[in-house]
Amino acid sequence: MTTFLTPTARRAASLAGLCDGAVHLPGDAGYDAARMPWNVAIDQRPAAVALPATAAHVQQVVRAAAAAGLRVAPQSTGHNAGPLAARGLDDVVLVRTERMRGVTIDADRRIARVEGGALWTDATEPAADHGLAALHGSSPDVGIAGYSLGGGIGWYARQLGLAANSVTAVELVTADGELVRADASENVELFWALRGGGGSFGVVTALEFRLFPIETAYAGMLVWDAGDAEQVLRRWADWAPEAPDAVTTSFRFLNLPPLPAIPEPLRGRSLAVIDGAVLGSDEEAGAMLGLLRGLRPEIDTFGRVPARTLTRLHLDPEGPTPGVSDSTLLGELGDFTVDALLEQVGPGAETSLLATELRQLGGALGRAPEGHGALATIDAAYVAFAVAVAATPEMAAQGELDARRVTSALEPWSTGRSYLNFAENAVDARTGYDELTWVQLKGIRSAYDPDDRFLANHRVPRLFEDGKVTD
């Protein structure tokens, strides 16, 4: 039987054998497993999937893709795979860096060096062994590279800022297949762009970032029945703007399914939850949380805990999970904003959403640090995020509808900007930046990727495309 290959398939076949054989083409036995992102609701079907184990492997793939006239999409875990898949991957080599997870901790310099596919748990555990902490996210299995390139908001954010601005060096393979280092003294413009500008500039093979002398934090959660959600949200909305920078919290409406893995007192219930962390003494933390505790939560787990436990504080799902979501940045959380949110997801509301979350911003997130990258601050008071489980196409459709209903209801108080790490749908990436930063990012993209080799989930275009100046 004769097999006829499309022109793109023939070009992709030229990559077979690279990465010591870890390149998968459509039809290969390992293709479906290799192309699967963390968010398994996303169906990404690239021309080939490469799983490099070394920086040299990445160089081979980028050069071979260029020779074959194919584009390259870097991906570590695929938590935010939706916008990438929406762009179409027919002529794209997906470079999954999941085999590159090496970590080195320099405790004396308080610097971590991680390979491009490392997860937060790979770094936070050995750092904690030295009494150090990173500006990690709220889930242990998020990829460090993607999280950091897009900004990075964690439990220390209001005190210590965005994770992107704790990055001290990036090593990556550029469009010409060269392995370069970008830091404060070498490839300085590229270093600026990478810290918050996303994955449009190359395939990251290693990152270095600062660690902080944090051994413990006063952290936990306060839990109420959903029937108390209105008074809890209004109290939190009054409390959050005046809270010291030392505390970072979130408020969530949760609708938990009746699964055996969920503790019996919470199983199948709708809840209001405030969780977070305080960098301060027990006495200081107690004073900060007093107004919230005054509402007599059903569960109160706040207390002194090892910093290493904070990666799981939020109880985000680990492992591949199907989900759909939407998000927006809010400039305020006044009475009318609360009213709008309660109407969508408060007690008695009909919704398929698993969680609707407000993350507290401000503090250091609103102040540009010296030597910052492309994303210096997030000019908003809160980021709102609504997510539903999408185990079936019908669940996905309903979840998307309900998530968009939430963000649409909050539109009058939206800043009009995006926090792209939480934008799991295709959006205009320029909404993540101010006008000057956007122009600079496009210029640096033009210099380092003039042939449009790389495709990112939130794409920064070149200055001129199709003979026109890009927006």
Short mmCIF file of C-alpha atoms in Angstrom, two decimals:
data_model
loop_
_atom_site.label_atom_id
_atom_site.label_comp_id
_atom_site.label_asym_id
_atom_site.label_seq_id
_atom_site.Cartn_x
_atom_site.Cartn_y
_atom_site.Cartn_z
CA MET A 1 0.00 0.00 0.00
CA THR A 2 1.38 3.38 -0.99
CA THR A 3 1.22 6.17 1.59
CA PHE A 4 0.93 9.69 0.21
CA LEU A 5 2.30 12.47 2.41
CA THR A 6 1.28 16.10 2.22
CA PRO A 7 4.08 18.58 1.47
CA THR A 8 4.09 19.65 5.13
CA ALA A 9 4.27 16.03 6.31
CA ARG A 10 7.21 15.39 4.00
CA ARG A 11 9.02 18.39 5.43
CA ALA A 12 8.27 17.33 8.98
CA ALA A 13 9.57 13.83 8.23
CA SER A 14 13.03 15.35 7.79
CA LEU A 15 13.18 15.80 11.58
CA ALA A 16 12.76 12.09 12.30
CA GLY A 17 15.67 10.74 14.29
CA LEU A 18 16.56 14.01 16.01
CA CYS A 19 16.64 14.22 19.82
CA ASP A 20 17.98 10.64 19.87
CA GLY A 21 14.75 9.50 18.27
CA ALA A 22 12.36 11.50 20.48
CA VAL A 23 10.58 13.20 17.57
CA HIS A 24 7.02 12.08 16.93
CA LEU A 25 5.10 12.56 13.69
CA PRO A 26 1.35 12.15 13.09
CA GLY A 27 0.63 8.45 12.87
CA ASP A 28 3.53 7.47 15.13
CA ALA A 29 2.65 5.38 18.17
CA GLY A 30 3.91 8.07 20.54
CA TYR A 31 2.46 11.11 18.78
CA ASP A 32 -0.80 11.43 20.72
CA ALA A 33 0.89 11.17 24.12
CA ALA A 34 3.64 13.60 23.10
CA ARG A 35 1.27 16.29 21.81
CA MET A 36 -1.01 16.21 24.88
CA PRO A 37 -0.82 19.41 26.96
CA TRP A 38 -1.50 19.64 30.69
CA ASN A 39 -4.93 21.03 29.85
CA VAL A 40 -6.23 17.94 28.08
CA ALA A 41 -9.31 19.81 26.85
CA ILE A 42 -7.02 21.40 24.25
CA ASP A 43 -6.50 19.43 21.03
CA GLN A 44 -3.16 20.52 19.60
CA ARG A 45 -2.07 18.71 16.42
CA PRO A 46 1.35 19.94 15.28
CA ALA A 47 3.31 18.74 12.26
CA ALA A 48 5.77 17.13 14.68
CA VAL A 49 6.51 16.94 18.38
CA ALA A 50 10.12 17.06 19.57
CA LEU A 51 11.14 16.12 23.11
CA PRO A 52 14.71 17.38 23.53
CA ALA A 53 16.77 16.29 26.52
CA THR A 54 19.57 18.84 26.05
CA ALA A 55 20.19 22.33 24.71
CA ALA A 56 22.04 20.73 21.80
CA HIS A 57 18.88 18.80 20.92
CA VAL A 58 16.92 22.05 20.88
CA GLN A 59 19.48 23.57 18.52
CA GLN A 60 19.16 20.58 16.19
CA VAL A 61 15.38 20.88 16.09
CA VAL A 62 15.30 24.65 15.49
CA ARG A 63 17.85 24.40 12.67
CA ALA A 64 16.09 21.42 11.07
CA ALA A 65 12.71 23.14 11.31
CA ALA A 66 14.14 26.23 9.61
CA ALA A 67 15.62 24.10 6.82
CA ALA A 68 12.24 22.42 6.34
CA GLY A 69 10.31 25.70 6.33
CA LEU A 70 8.48 24.90 9.56
CA ARG A 71 7.80 27.08 12.58
CA VAL A 72 8.65 26.20 16.18
CA ALA A 73 6.41 26.44 19.25
CA PRO A 74 8.13 26.05 22.65
CA GLN A 75 6.08 24.39 25.40
CA SER A 76 6.94 22.96 28.79
CA THR A 77 3.70 21.75 30.40
CA GLY A 78 0.91 23.23 28.29
CA HIS A 79 -1.08 24.76 31.13
CA ASN A 80 -1.91 27.72 28.85
CA ALA A 81 -2.10 25.80 25.57
CA GLY A 82 -5.45 27.14 24.36
CA PRO A 83 -4.23 30.28 22.57
CA LEU A 84 -1.43 28.32 20.87
CA ALA A 85 -3.71 25.59 19.53
CA ALA A 86 -6.19 28.22 18.33
CA ARG A 87 -3.56 29.66 15.99
CA GLY A 88 -3.25 26.41 14.06
CA LEU A 89 -0.24 24.11 14.26
CA ASP A 90 -0.27 22.42 10.84
CA ASP A 91 3.20 23.74 9.96
CA VAL A 92 4.59 23.83 13.51
CA VAL A 93 7.09 21.69 15.37
CA LEU A 94 6.01 21.59 19.01
CA VAL A 95 9.13 21.55 21.20
CA ARG A 96 8.14 20.00 24.54
CA THR A 97 10.92 20.55 27.08
CA GLU A 98 9.50 18.14 29.68
CA ARG A 99 12.67 16.00 29.68
CA MET A 100 14.81 19.02 30.66
CA ARG A 101 14.16 19.27 34.41
CA GLY A 102 17.58 19.60 36.00
CA VAL A 103 17.89 21.99 38.98
CA THR A 104 20.92 23.40 40.81
CA ILE A 105 20.68 25.50 43.97
CA ASP A 106 23.51 27.92 44.81
CA ALA A 107 22.62 28.58 48.43
CA ASP A 108 25.48 31.02 49.01
CA ARG A 109 24.42 33.27 46.13
CA ARG A 110 20.71 32.51 46.65
CA ILE A 111 20.34 31.60 42.99
CA ALA A 112 18.51 28.68 41.42
CA ARG A 113 19.39 27.41 37.96
CA VAL A 114 16.71 25.29 36.30
CA GLU A 115 16.43 23.69 32.90
CA GLY A 116 13.69 24.79 30.51
CA GLY A 117 11.19 22.06 31.41
CA ALA A 118 11.51 22.21 35.19
CA LEU A 119 8.35 22.40 37.28
CA TRP A 120 8.01 24.52 40.40
CA THR A 121 8.17 21.48 42.65
CA ASP A 122 11.56 20.62 41.12
CA ALA A 123 13.00 23.89 42.47
CA THR A 124 11.01 24.68 45.61
CA GLU A 125 11.83 21.42 47.38
CA PRO A 126 15.65 21.63 47.12
CA ALA A 127 15.56 25.39 47.79
CA ALA A 128 13.59 24.76 50.99
CA ASP A 129 16.31 22.34 52.12
CA HIS A 130 18.54 25.44 52.30
CA GLY A 131 15.92 27.63 54.01
CA LEU A 132 15.19 29.45 50.74
CA ALA A 133 12.05 30.11 48.72
CA ALA A 134 11.29 31.16 45.15
CA LEU A 135 8.51 33.38 43.84
CA HIS A 136 6.59 30.28 42.75
CA GLY A 137 3.01 29.96 41.63
CA SER A 138 0.00 28.38 43.28
CA SER A 139 0.50 24.92 41.80
CA PRO A 140 3.54 22.65 42.07
CA ASP A 141 3.34 21.26 38.53
CA VAL A 142 3.34 24.54 36.61
CA GLY A 143 6.39 25.00 34.35
CA ILE A 144 8.84 27.55 35.70
CA ALA A 145 9.82 28.94 32.29
CA GLY A 146 6.34 29.75 31.00
CA TYR A 147 5.21 31.11 34.37
CA SER A 148 8.27 33.37 34.66
CA LEU A 149 8.31 34.61 31.06
CA GLY A 150 4.68 35.68 31.44
CA GLY A 151 5.03 37.49 34.78
CA GLY A 152 4.33 35.18 37.69
CA ILE A 153 2.04 36.01 40.64
CA GLY A 154 2.59 33.96 43.79
CA TRP A 155 1.94 34.07 47.52
CA TYR A 156 4.74 36.58 48.15
CA ALA A 157 3.84 38.84 45.22
CA ARG A 158 2.57 41.91 47.09
CA GLN A 159 5.79 41.98 49.11
CA LEU A 160 8.35 40.84 46.50
CA GLY A 161 6.74 41.49 43.12
CA LEU A 162 6.52 39.49 39.91
CA ALA A 163 8.58 36.35 39.45
CA ALA A 164 9.74 37.67 36.06
CA ASN A 165 11.70 40.37 37.80
CA SER A 166 13.49 37.86 40.03
CA VAL A 167 14.98 36.20 36.93
CA THR A 168 18.72 36.93 36.66
CA ALA A 169 19.57 35.09 33.43
CA VAL A 170 17.96 33.17 30.60
CA GLU A 171 19.62 30.75 28.20
CA LEU A 172 17.73 30.07 25.00
CA VAL A 173 18.04 28.90 21.43
CA THR A 174 17.29 31.73 19.03
CA ALA A 175 15.84 31.54 15.51
CA ASP A 176 19.26 30.96 13.92
CA GLY A 177 19.81 27.91 16.11
CA GLU A 178 22.36 29.57 18.36
CA LEU A 179 22.41 29.05 22.12
CA VAL A 180 22.71 32.46 23.79
CA ARG A 181 22.68 33.84 27.30
CA ALA A 182 20.71 36.94 28.19
CA ASP A 183 21.33 38.75 31.46
CA ALA A 184 22.06 42.21 32.84
CA SER A 185 25.33 42.47 30.88
CA GLU A 186 24.85 40.24 27.81
CA ASN A 187 22.03 40.50 25.24
CA VAL A 188 20.49 43.10 27.51
CA GLU A 189 17.53 44.01 25.30
CA LEU A 190 16.60 40.35 24.89
CA PHE A 191 16.88 39.87 28.66
CA TRP A 192 14.46 42.76 29.17
CA ALA A 193 11.96 41.30 26.67
CA LEU A 194 12.05 37.79 28.11
CA ARG A 195 11.09 38.95 31.60
CA GLY A 196 7.37 39.32 31.01
CA GLY A 197 7.30 39.35 27.20
CA GLY A 198 6.44 35.68 26.84
CA GLY A 199 7.71 32.91 24.59
CA SER A 200 8.03 34.66 21.22
CA PHE A 201 11.81 35.05 21.32
CA GLY A 202 13.19 31.51 21.38
CA VAL A 203 13.22 28.16 23.18
CA VAL A 204 14.33 28.55 26.79
CA THR A 205 16.85 25.89 27.81
CA ALA A 206 17.69 27.28 31.28
CA LEU A 207 16.69 30.00 33.72
CA GLU A 208 18.41 31.48 36.72
CA PHE A 209 16.46 33.37 39.38
CA ARG A 210 16.81 34.79 42.86
CA LEU A 211 15.83 32.88 45.97
CA PHE A 212 14.74 34.51 49.21
CA PRO A 213 15.53 33.64 52.84
CA ILE A 214 12.02 32.47 53.69
CA GLU A 215 11.79 29.28 55.75
CA THR A 216 8.23 29.67 57.01
CA ALA A 217 5.15 31.79 56.41
CA TYR A 218 1.89 32.36 58.21
CA ALA A 219 -0.44 30.80 55.64
CA GLY A 220 -3.64 28.86 55.23
CA MET A 221 -7.29 29.25 54.34
CA LEU A 222 -10.57 30.42 55.83
CA VAL A 223 -13.67 28.52 54.69
CA TRP A 224 -17.37 29.40 54.95
CA ASP A 225 -20.51 27.88 53.55
CA ALA A 226 -21.65 29.59 50.33
CA GLY A 227 -24.60 30.97 52.23
CA ASP A 228 -22.16 33.35 53.93
CA ALA A 229 -20.45 34.32 50.68
CA GLU A 230 -21.93 37.81 50.36
CA GLN A 231 -20.86 39.08 53.77
CA VAL A 232 -17.44 37.43 53.41
CA LEU A 233 -16.79 38.91 49.97
CA ARG A 234 -17.91 42.39 51.05
CA ARG A 235 -15.68 42.22 54.14
CA TRP A 236 -12.71 41.04 52.04
CA ALA A 237 -13.37 43.75 49.44
CA ASP A 238 -13.22 46.40 52.20
CA TRP A 239 -10.16 44.81 53.83
CA ALA A 240 -7.96 44.07 50.81
CA PRO A 241 -7.19 47.64 49.61
CA GLU A 242 -5.83 48.61 53.04
CA ALA A 243 -3.97 45.36 53.75
CA PRO A 244 -0.19 45.63 54.22
CA ASP A 245 2.10 44.48 51.41
CA ALA A 246 3.20 41.57 53.60
CA VAL A 247 -0.06 39.72 52.93
CA THR A 248 -1.23 38.24 49.61
CA THR A 249 -4.63 36.56 49.43
CA SER A 250 -7.33 35.34 47.09
CA PHE A 251 -11.10 34.99 47.42
CA ARG A 252 -12.89 32.09 45.74
CA PHE A 253 -16.37 30.77 45.19
CA LEU A 254 -15.97 26.98 45.00
CA ASN A 255 -18.51 24.42 43.80
CA LEU A 256 -16.93 21.12 44.76
CA PRO A 257 -18.07 17.89 43.13
CA PRO A 258 -19.08 14.88 45.27
CA LEU A 259 -15.83 13.00 44.72
CA PRO A 260 -14.26 10.63 47.27
CA ALA A 261 -10.93 12.47 47.02
CA ILE A 262 -12.53 15.56 48.58
CA PRO A 263 -12.76 15.50 52.41
CA GLU A 264 -16.26 14.53 53.53
CA PRO A 265 -17.09 17.83 55.30
CA LEU A 266 -16.52 19.69 52.01
CA ARG A 267 -17.60 17.11 49.45
CA GLY A 268 -20.32 18.25 47.07
CA ARG A 269 -20.64 21.65 48.73
CA SER A 270 -20.52 25.27 47.58
CA LEU A 271 -18.10 27.36 49.61
CA ALA A 272 -16.53 30.78 50.04
CA VAL A 273 -12.78 30.59 50.63
CA ILE A 274 -10.05 33.10 51.43
CA ASP A 275 -6.51 31.75 51.28
CA GLY A 276 -3.07 33.33 51.27
CA ALA A 277 0.15 33.97 53.10
CA VAL A 278 1.68 36.59 55.37
CA LEU A 279 5.39 37.40 55.59
CA GLY A 280 5.58 38.52 59.20
CA SER A 281 5.36 37.33 62.78
CA ASP A 282 2.42 35.36 64.12
CA GLU A 283 1.28 38.44 66.03
CA GLU A 284 1.44 40.66 62.95
CA ALA A 285 -0.36 38.07 60.85
CA GLY A 286 -3.05 37.62 63.46
CA ALA A 287 -3.69 41.35 63.50
CA MET A 288 -3.90 41.48 59.70
CA LEU A 289 -6.43 38.65 59.54
CA GLY A 290 -8.53 39.70 62.52
CA LEU A 291 -11.33 41.33 60.50
CA LEU A 292 -11.70 38.26 58.32
CA ARG A 293 -11.64 35.84 61.21
CA GLY A 294 -14.32 37.95 62.87
CA LEU A 295 -16.80 36.41 60.42
CA ARG A 296 -16.33 33.06 62.21
CA PRO A 297 -15.16 30.75 59.40
CA GLU A 298 -16.20 27.13 59.53
CA ILE A 299 -12.57 26.12 58.91
CA ASP A 300 -9.45 28.17 59.75
CA THR A 301 -6.10 26.60 58.82
CA PHE A 302 -3.98 29.78 58.97
CA GLY A 303 -0.85 29.25 61.00
CA ARG A 304 2.93 29.01 60.84
CA VAL A 305 3.86 26.52 58.11
CA PRO A 306 7.04 25.55 56.20
CA ALA A 307 7.46 27.65 53.07
CA ARG A 308 7.76 24.48 50.98
CA THR A 309 4.06 23.72 51.59
CA LEU A 310 2.83 26.89 49.90
CA THR A 311 2.97 25.37 46.40
CA ARG A 312 -0.06 23.28 47.40
CA LEU A 313 -1.86 25.86 49.54
CA HIS A 314 -4.35 26.70 46.80
CA LEU A 315 -5.25 23.03 46.22
CA ASP A 316 -4.99 23.47 42.45
CA PRO A 317 -5.41 20.20 40.55
CA GLU A 318 -2.18 18.37 39.76
CA GLY A 319 -1.65 16.25 36.71
CA PRO A 320 -3.39 16.56 33.34
CA THR A 321 -6.79 18.20 33.74
CA PRO A 322 -9.48 19.33 31.27
CA GLY A 323 -10.59 22.90 31.84
CA VAL A 324 -12.02 26.04 30.25
CA SER A 325 -11.75 29.52 31.70
CA ASP A 326 -11.83 33.25 31.22
CA SER A 327 -10.19 36.14 33.07
CA THR A 328 -10.04 39.91 33.37
CA LEU A 329 -8.19 42.58 35.37
CA LEU A 330 -10.27 44.78 37.67
CA GLY A 331 -9.50 48.32 38.76
CA GLU A 332 -11.75 48.14 41.82
CA LEU A 333 -14.05 45.89 43.82
CA GLY A 334 -16.79 48.20 45.01
CA ASP A 335 -20.34 47.41 46.04
CA PHE A 336 -21.68 47.31 42.49
CA THR A 337 -18.84 45.04 41.35
CA VAL A 338 -19.62 42.66 44.20
CA ASP A 339 -23.31 42.78 43.27
CA ALA A 340 -22.50 41.80 39.68
CA LEU A 341 -20.27 38.93 40.76
CA LEU A 342 -22.79 37.58 43.27
CA GLU A 343 -25.49 37.61 40.63
CA GLN A 344 -23.37 35.30 38.46
CA VAL A 345 -21.85 32.89 40.99
CA GLY A 346 -23.20 33.74 44.45
CA PRO A 347 -25.66 31.72 46.55
CA GLY A 348 -28.50 30.42 44.42
CA ALA A 349 -26.84 31.22 41.08
CA GLU A 350 -26.97 28.51 38.41
CA THR A 351 -23.45 27.93 37.10
CA SER A 352 -21.21 25.11 35.92
CA LEU A 353 -18.08 26.84 37.21
CA LEU A 354 -15.84 24.92 39.57
CA ALA A 355 -14.20 28.11 40.84
CA THR A 356 -14.47 31.85 40.46
CA GLU A 357 -11.46 33.60 41.91
CA LEU A 358 -10.27 37.10 42.72
CA ARG A 359 -6.53 37.45 43.36
CA GLN A 360 -5.41 40.42 45.39
CA LEU A 361 -2.89 42.61 43.55
CA GLY A 362 -1.32 45.94 44.54
CA GLY A 363 1.67 46.40 46.81
CA ALA A 364 4.94 45.57 45.05
CA LEU A 365 2.97 44.44 41.99
CA GLY A 366 2.09 48.08 41.39
CA ARG A 367 5.64 49.46 41.76
CA ALA A 368 8.27 49.08 39.03
CA PRO A 369 11.48 47.66 40.55
CA GLU A 370 14.91 48.83 39.46
CA GLY A 371 16.20 46.87 36.48
CA HIS A 372 12.79 45.38 35.69
CA GLY A 373 11.83 43.52 32.55
CA ALA A 374 9.06 44.08 30.01
CA LEU A 375 6.36 43.48 32.60
CA ALA A 376 7.29 45.86 35.40
CA THR A 377 3.92 46.02 37.14
CA ILE A 378 0.31 44.93 36.89
CA ASP A 379 -1.78 48.07 36.89
CA ALA A 380 -4.91 46.65 38.51
CA ALA A 381 -6.33 45.89 41.92
CA TYR A 382 -7.46 42.32 41.24
CA VAL A 383 -7.31 39.63 38.62
CA ALA A 384 -10.57 37.70 38.19
CA PHE A 385 -10.47 34.12 36.91
CA ALA A 386 -13.38 31.75 36.31
CA VAL A 387 -12.81 28.06 35.48
CA ALA A 388 -14.94 25.00 34.78
CA VAL A 389 -14.10 21.33 34.35
CA ALA A 390 -14.43 20.31 30.69
CA ALA A 391 -14.53 16.52 30.76
CA THR A 392 -16.90 16.42 27.76
CA PRO A 393 -17.55 18.76 24.82
CA GLU A 394 -20.91 19.66 26.37
CA MET A 395 -19.28 20.54 29.69
CA ALA A 396 -16.68 22.61 27.84
CA ALA A 397 -19.32 24.57 25.94
CA GLN A 398 -21.31 25.31 29.09
CA GLY A 399 -18.17 26.15 31.06
CA GLU A 400 -16.97 28.59 28.42
CA LEU A 401 -20.37 30.27 28.39
CA ASP A 402 -20.50 30.59 32.19
CA ALA A 403 -16.90 31.85 32.46
CA ARG A 404 -17.58 34.53 29.85
CA ARG A 405 -20.76 35.52 31.62
CA VAL A 406 -18.65 36.30 34.69
CA THR A 407 -16.10 38.43 32.83
CA SER A 408 -18.84 40.15 30.84
CA ALA A 409 -20.66 41.05 34.05
CA LEU A 410 -17.40 42.52 35.40
CA GLU A 411 -16.63 44.45 32.21
CA PRO A 412 -17.65 47.88 33.60
CA TRP A 413 -14.83 47.62 36.16
CA SER A 414 -12.25 46.00 33.88
CA THR A 415 -9.03 47.90 33.20
CA GLY A 416 -9.09 46.78 29.57
CA ARG A 417 -5.74 45.07 30.04
CA SER A 418 -4.87 41.38 30.35
CA TYR A 419 -2.66 39.34 32.63
CA LEU A 420 -1.58 36.93 29.91
CA ASN A 421 -0.60 34.05 32.22
CA PHE A 422 -4.29 33.80 33.13
CA ALA A 423 -5.55 34.39 29.57
CA GLU A 424 -6.19 30.80 28.49
CA ASN A 425 -8.11 31.87 25.38
CA ALA A 426 -6.82 33.70 22.33
CA VAL A 427 -6.60 37.41 23.15
CA ASP A 428 -4.82 40.41 21.66
CA ALA A 429 -1.43 40.12 23.38
CA ARG A 430 -0.87 43.87 23.27
CA THR A 431 -3.50 44.18 26.02
CA GLY A 432 -0.85 42.78 28.34
CA TYR A 433 1.41 45.85 27.99
CA ASP A 434 1.50 49.61 27.76
CA GLU A 435 1.99 51.12 24.31
CA LEU A 436 5.71 51.85 24.60
CA THR A 437 6.51 48.39 25.93
CA TRP A 438 4.54 46.80 23.10
CA VAL A 439 6.50 48.72 20.46
CA GLN A 440 9.79 47.74 22.11
CA LEU A 441 8.79 44.08 22.28
CA LYS A 442 7.91 44.07 18.58
CA GLY A 443 11.26 45.65 17.75
CA ILE A 444 13.21 43.05 19.72
CA ARG A 445 11.14 40.25 18.16
CA SER A 446 12.01 41.65 14.73
CA ALA A 447 15.70 41.66 15.56
CA TYR A 448 15.89 38.15 17.03
CA ASP A 449 13.29 36.38 14.87
CA PRO A 450 13.09 38.23 11.54
CA ASP A 451 11.62 35.21 9.71
CA ASP A 452 8.81 34.59 12.22
CA ARG A 453 10.20 31.20 13.22
CA PHE A 454 8.69 31.04 16.72
CA LEU A 455 5.05 30.76 17.65
CA ALA A 456 4.03 31.52 21.24
CA ASN A 457 0.68 31.11 22.97
CA HIS A 458 0.48 34.93 23.24
CA ARG A 459 2.35 36.09 20.15
CA VAL A 460 4.38 39.27 19.93
CA PRO A 461 4.42 40.21 16.22
CA ARG A 462 7.32 41.75 14.34
CA LEU A 463 7.23 45.47 13.59
CA PHE A 464 6.47 44.89 9.89
CA GLU A 465 4.43 41.97 8.59
CA ASP A 466 2.90 41.51 5.14
CA GLY A 467 4.38 44.87 4.17
CA LYS A 468 2.49 46.71 6.89
CA VAL A 469 3.30 48.16 10.30
CA THR A 470 1.74 45.88 12.93
CA ASP A 471 -0.56 47.13 15.65
#
